[in-house]
Short mmCIF file of C-alpha atoms in Angstrom, two decimals:
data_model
loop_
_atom_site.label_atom_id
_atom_site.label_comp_id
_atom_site.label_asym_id
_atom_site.label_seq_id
_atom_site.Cartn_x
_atom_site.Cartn_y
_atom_site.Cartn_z
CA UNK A 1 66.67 97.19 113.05
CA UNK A 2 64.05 97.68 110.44
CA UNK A 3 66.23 100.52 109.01
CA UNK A 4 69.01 98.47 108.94
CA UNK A 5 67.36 95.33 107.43
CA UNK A 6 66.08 97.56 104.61
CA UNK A 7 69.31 99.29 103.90
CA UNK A 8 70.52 95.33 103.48
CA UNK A 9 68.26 94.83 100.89
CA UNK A 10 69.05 97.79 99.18
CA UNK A 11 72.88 97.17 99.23
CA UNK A 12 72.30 93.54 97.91
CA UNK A 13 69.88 94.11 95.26
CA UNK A 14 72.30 97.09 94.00
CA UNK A 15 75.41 95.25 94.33
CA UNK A 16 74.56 91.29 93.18
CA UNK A 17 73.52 92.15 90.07
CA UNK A 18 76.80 94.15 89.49
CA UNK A 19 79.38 91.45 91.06
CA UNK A 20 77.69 88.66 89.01
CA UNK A 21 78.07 90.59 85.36
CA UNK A 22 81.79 91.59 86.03
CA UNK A 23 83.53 93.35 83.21
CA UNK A 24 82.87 96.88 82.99
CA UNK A 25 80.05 96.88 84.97
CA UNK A 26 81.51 95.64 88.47
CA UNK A 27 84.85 97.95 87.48
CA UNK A 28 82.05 100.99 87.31
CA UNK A 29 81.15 99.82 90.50
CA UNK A 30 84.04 99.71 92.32
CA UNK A 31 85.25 103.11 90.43
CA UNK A 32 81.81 105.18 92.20
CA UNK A 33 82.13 102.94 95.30
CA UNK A 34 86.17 103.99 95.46
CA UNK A 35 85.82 107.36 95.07
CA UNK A 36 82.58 107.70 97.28
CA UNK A 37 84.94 105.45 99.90
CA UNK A 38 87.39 108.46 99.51
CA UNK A 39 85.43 111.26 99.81
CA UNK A 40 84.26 109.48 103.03
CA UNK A 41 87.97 109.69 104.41
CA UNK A 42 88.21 113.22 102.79
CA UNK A 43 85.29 114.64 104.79
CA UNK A 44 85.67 113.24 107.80
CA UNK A 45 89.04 115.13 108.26
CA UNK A 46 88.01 118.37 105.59
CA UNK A 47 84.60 119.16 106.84
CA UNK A 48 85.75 122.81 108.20
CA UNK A 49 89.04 122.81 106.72
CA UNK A 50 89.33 123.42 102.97
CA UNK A 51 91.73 122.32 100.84
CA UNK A 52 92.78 124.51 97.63
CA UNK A 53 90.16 123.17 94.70
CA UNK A 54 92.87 121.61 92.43
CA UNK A 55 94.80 120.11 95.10
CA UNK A 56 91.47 118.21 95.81
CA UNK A 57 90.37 117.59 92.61
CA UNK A 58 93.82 116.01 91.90
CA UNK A 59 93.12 113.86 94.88
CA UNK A 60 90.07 112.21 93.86
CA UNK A 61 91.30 112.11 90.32
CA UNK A 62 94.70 109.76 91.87
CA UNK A 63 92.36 107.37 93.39
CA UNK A 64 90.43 107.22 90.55
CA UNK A 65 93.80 106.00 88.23
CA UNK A 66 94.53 103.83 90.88
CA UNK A 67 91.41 101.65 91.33
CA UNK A 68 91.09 101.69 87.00
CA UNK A 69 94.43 100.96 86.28
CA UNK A 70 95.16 97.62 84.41
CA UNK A 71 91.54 96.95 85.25
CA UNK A 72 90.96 94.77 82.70
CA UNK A 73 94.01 92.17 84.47
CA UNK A 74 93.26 88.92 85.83
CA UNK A 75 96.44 88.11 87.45
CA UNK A 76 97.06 88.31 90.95
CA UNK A 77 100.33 88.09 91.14
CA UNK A 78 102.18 90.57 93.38
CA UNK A 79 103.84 93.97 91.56
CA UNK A 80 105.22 96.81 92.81
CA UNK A 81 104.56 99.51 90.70
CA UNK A 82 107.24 102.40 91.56
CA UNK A 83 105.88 104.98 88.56
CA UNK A 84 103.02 104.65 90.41
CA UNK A 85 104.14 105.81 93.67
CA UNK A 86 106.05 108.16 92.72
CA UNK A 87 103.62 110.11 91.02
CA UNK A 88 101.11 109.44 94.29
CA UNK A 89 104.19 111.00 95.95
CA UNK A 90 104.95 114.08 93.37
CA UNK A 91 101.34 115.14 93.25
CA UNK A 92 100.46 114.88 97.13
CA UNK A 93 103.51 116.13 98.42
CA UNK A 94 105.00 118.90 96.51
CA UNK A 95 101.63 120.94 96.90
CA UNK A 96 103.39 121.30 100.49
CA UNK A 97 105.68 123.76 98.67
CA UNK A 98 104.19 125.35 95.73
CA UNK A 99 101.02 126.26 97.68
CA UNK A 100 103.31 127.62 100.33
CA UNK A 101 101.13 128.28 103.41
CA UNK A 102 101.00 124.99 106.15
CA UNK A 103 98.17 126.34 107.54
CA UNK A 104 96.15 125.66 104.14
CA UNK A 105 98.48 122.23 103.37
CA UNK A 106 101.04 120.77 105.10
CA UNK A 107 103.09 117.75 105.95
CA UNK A 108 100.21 115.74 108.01
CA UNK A 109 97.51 117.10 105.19
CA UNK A 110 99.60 115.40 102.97
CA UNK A 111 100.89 112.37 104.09
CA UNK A 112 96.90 111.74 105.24
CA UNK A 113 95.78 112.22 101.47
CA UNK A 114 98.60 110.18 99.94
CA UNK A 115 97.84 107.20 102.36
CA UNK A 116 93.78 107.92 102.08
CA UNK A 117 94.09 107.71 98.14
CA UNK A 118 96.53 105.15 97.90
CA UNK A 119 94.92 102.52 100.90
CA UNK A 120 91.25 102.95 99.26
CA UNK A 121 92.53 103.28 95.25
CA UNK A 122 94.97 99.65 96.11
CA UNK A 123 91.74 97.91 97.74
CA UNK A 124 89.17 98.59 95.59
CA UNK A 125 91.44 97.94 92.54
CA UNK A 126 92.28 94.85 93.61
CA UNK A 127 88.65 93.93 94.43
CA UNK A 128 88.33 94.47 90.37
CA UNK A 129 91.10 92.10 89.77
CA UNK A 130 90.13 89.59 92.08
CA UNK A 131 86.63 89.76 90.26
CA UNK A 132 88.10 89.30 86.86
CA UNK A 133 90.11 86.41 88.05
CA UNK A 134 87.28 84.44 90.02
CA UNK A 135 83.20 85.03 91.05
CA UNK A 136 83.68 82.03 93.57
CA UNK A 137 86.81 83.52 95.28
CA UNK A 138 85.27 87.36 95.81
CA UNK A 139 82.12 85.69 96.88
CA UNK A 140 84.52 83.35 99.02
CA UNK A 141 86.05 86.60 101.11
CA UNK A 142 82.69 88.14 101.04
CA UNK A 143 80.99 85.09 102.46
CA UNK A 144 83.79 85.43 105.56
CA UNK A 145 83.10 89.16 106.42
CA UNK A 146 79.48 88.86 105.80
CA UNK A 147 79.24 85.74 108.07
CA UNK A 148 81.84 87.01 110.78
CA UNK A 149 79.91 90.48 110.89
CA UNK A 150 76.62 89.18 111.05
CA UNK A 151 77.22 86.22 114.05
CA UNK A 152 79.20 88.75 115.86
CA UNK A 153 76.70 91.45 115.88
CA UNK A 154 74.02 88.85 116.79
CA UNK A 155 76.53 86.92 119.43
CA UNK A 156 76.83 90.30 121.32
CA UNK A 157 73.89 91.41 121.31
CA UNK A 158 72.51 87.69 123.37
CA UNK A 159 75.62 87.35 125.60
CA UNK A 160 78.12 89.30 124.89
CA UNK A 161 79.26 91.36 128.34
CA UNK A 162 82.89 91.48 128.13
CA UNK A 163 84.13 94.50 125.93
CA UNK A 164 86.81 94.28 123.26
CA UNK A 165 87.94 97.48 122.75
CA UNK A 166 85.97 100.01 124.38
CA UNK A 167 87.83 103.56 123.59
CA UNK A 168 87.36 102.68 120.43
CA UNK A 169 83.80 101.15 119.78
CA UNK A 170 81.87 100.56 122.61
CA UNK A 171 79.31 97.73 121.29
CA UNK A 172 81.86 95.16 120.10
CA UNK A 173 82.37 92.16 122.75
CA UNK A 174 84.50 89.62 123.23
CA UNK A 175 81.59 87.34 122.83
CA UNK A 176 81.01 88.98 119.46
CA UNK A 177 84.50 88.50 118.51
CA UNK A 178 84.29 84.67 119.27
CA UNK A 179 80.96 84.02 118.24
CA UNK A 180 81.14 86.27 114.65
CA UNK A 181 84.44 84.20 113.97
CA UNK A 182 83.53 80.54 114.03
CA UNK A 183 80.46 80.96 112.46
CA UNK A 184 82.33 83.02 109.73
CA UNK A 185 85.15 80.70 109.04
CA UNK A 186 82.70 78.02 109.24
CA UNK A 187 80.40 78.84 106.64
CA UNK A 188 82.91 80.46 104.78
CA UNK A 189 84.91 76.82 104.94
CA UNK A 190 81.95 74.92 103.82
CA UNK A 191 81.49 77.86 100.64
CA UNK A 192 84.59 76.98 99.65
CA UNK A 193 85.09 73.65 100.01
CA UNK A 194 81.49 73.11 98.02
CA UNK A 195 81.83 75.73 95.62
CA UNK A 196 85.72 75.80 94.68
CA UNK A 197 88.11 73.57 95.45
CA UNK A 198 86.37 70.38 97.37
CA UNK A 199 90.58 68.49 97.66
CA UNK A 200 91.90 71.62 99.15
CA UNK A 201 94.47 71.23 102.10
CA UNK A 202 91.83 71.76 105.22
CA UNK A 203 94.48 72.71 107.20
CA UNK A 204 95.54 75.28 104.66
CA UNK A 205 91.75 76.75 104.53
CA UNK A 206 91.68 76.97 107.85
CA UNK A 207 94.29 78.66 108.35
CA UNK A 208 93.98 81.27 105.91
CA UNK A 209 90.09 81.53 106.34
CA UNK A 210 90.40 82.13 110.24
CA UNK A 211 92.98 84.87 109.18
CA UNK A 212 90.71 86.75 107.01
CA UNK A 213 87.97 86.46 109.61
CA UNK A 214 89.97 88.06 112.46
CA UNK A 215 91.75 90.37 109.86
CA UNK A 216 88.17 91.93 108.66
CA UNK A 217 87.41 92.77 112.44
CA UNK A 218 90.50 94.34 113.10
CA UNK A 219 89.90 96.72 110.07
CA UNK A 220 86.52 96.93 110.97
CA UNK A 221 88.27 98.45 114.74
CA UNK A 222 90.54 100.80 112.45
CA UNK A 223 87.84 102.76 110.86
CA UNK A 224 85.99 102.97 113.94
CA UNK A 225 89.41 104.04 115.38
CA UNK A 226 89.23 106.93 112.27
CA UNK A 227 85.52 107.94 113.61
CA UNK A 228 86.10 108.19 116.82
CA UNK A 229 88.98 110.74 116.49
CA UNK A 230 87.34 113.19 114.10
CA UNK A 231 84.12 112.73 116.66
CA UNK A 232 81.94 110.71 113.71
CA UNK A 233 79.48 107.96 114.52
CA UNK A 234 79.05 106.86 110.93
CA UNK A 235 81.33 108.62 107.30
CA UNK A 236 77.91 109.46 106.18
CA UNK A 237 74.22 108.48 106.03
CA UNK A 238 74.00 107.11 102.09
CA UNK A 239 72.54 103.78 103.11
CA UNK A 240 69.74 103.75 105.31
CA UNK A 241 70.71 102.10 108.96
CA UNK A 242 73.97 101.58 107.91
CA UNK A 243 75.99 104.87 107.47
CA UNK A 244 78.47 105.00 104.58
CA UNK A 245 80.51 103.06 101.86
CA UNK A 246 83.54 102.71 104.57
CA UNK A 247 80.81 102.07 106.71
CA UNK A 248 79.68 98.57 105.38
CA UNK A 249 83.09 98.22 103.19
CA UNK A 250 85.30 98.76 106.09
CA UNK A 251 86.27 94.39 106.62
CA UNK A 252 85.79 93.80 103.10
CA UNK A 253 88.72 96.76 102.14
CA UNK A 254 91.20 94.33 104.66
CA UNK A 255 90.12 91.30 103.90
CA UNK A 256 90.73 91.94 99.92
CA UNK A 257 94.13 93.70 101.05
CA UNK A 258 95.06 90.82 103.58
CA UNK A 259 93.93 88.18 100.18
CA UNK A 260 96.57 89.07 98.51
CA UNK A 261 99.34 87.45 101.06
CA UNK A 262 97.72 83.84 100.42
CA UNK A 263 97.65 83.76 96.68
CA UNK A 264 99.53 80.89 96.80
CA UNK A 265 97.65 78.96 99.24
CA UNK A 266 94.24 79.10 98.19
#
């Protein structure tokens, strides 16, 4: 626990500074924090297996594109961006051909890189937008997974006995679940109604906020999901008593994703 408190501290007194001074800074950020995120995926699947040099490098230079692109926007309004795709699609799939060989690349290497790059470049790009666009509203989604994972992690450790999903991460409860969402929505409720919009439908914020809450769990369950099948207890050790970037970014990445879906609401 001391590990883990510490490694807190670290993250907070590395990342505050950054969120508060947006601009370049926070898009610098989320560019190392991206591409560490993806490397994460990358090894957790590439450890033994190597992928041909410029395929990979191509990889982490997509992801890259994808979280600076328009960086400097402020709009979240909701744009599908086909050049985009399908040059994510030309430069992870026709490898499949010109390298020639599906034991060194092939269909599943492929389609697992294209949704890697484009699932961590989307989220951490629009974490930059959502930046430039508000303080209060990032701080708003971060006070949900921040509350919801810290309640449930304390919830199930005093009474939680009933597991939630237990093929897929033992620890989490039922109790957790409960206990990590109430208090999250809660606090995350009062945030906003203090902070950002004090006349805003209740019903409305409750609605969406409860969402996000049960949303960043779920996603939270996904990457565990990702662990457990490449035999991983954490993506890697960089923060002390906490494991990796996907480690602690894992809610945040589907709660920012999930965001997106209420921009009219809130």
């Amino acid at each position: 626990m001391k590990t883990r408190v510490i490694g807190a501290i670290i993250i907070l007194s590395i990342f505050i500074p950054f969120i508060i001074q947006g601009g370049l800074y926070f898009t610098s950020l989320s560019l190392i924090l991206g591409l560490v995120g993806f490397k994460e995926l990358y090894d957790v699947r590439y450890k033994e297996k190597k992928l041909p040099l410029l395929l990979e490098i191509l990889s982490f230079l997509a992801v890259g594109f994808l979280i600076v692109n328009n960086c400097k926007s402020n709009e979240l309004t909701l744009v599908l961006d086909y050049q985009i795709l399908s040059l994510f699609m030309i430069v992870f799939l026709l490898p499949i051909v010109i390298i020639g060989d599906i034991k060194k690349y092939n269909l599943e290497d492929a389609l697992y890189l294209l949704g890697s790059a484009i699932f961590i470049g989307l989220s951490f790009h629009l974490m930059i937008i959502i930046r430039n666009y508000s303080l209060l509203y990032l701080t708003y989604f971060f006070v949900i997974t921040t509350m919801t994972d810290v309640f449930a992690l304390f919830t199930g450790q005093l009474i939680g006995t009933h597991k939630l999903c237990p093929k897929i991460s033992p620890k989490k409860t039922i109790e957790g679940l409960i206990g990590g969402t109430i208090m999250g929505v809660f606090t995350a409720i009062i945030f906003y109604l203090t902070v950002i919009n004090a006349n805003m439908n209740l019903t409305h914020l409750l609605i969406v906020t409860l969402t996000l809450s049960l949303i960043g769990q779920l996603g939270d369950l996904v990457f565990s999901a990702i662990k457990r099948l490449y035999g991983k207890k954490d993506f890697s050790n960089l923060i002390p008593g906490h494991g990796g970037v996907l480690d602690r970014f894992d809610s945040v990445i589907f709660v920012i994703i999930t965001a997106v879906l209420f921009i009219g609401i809130i």
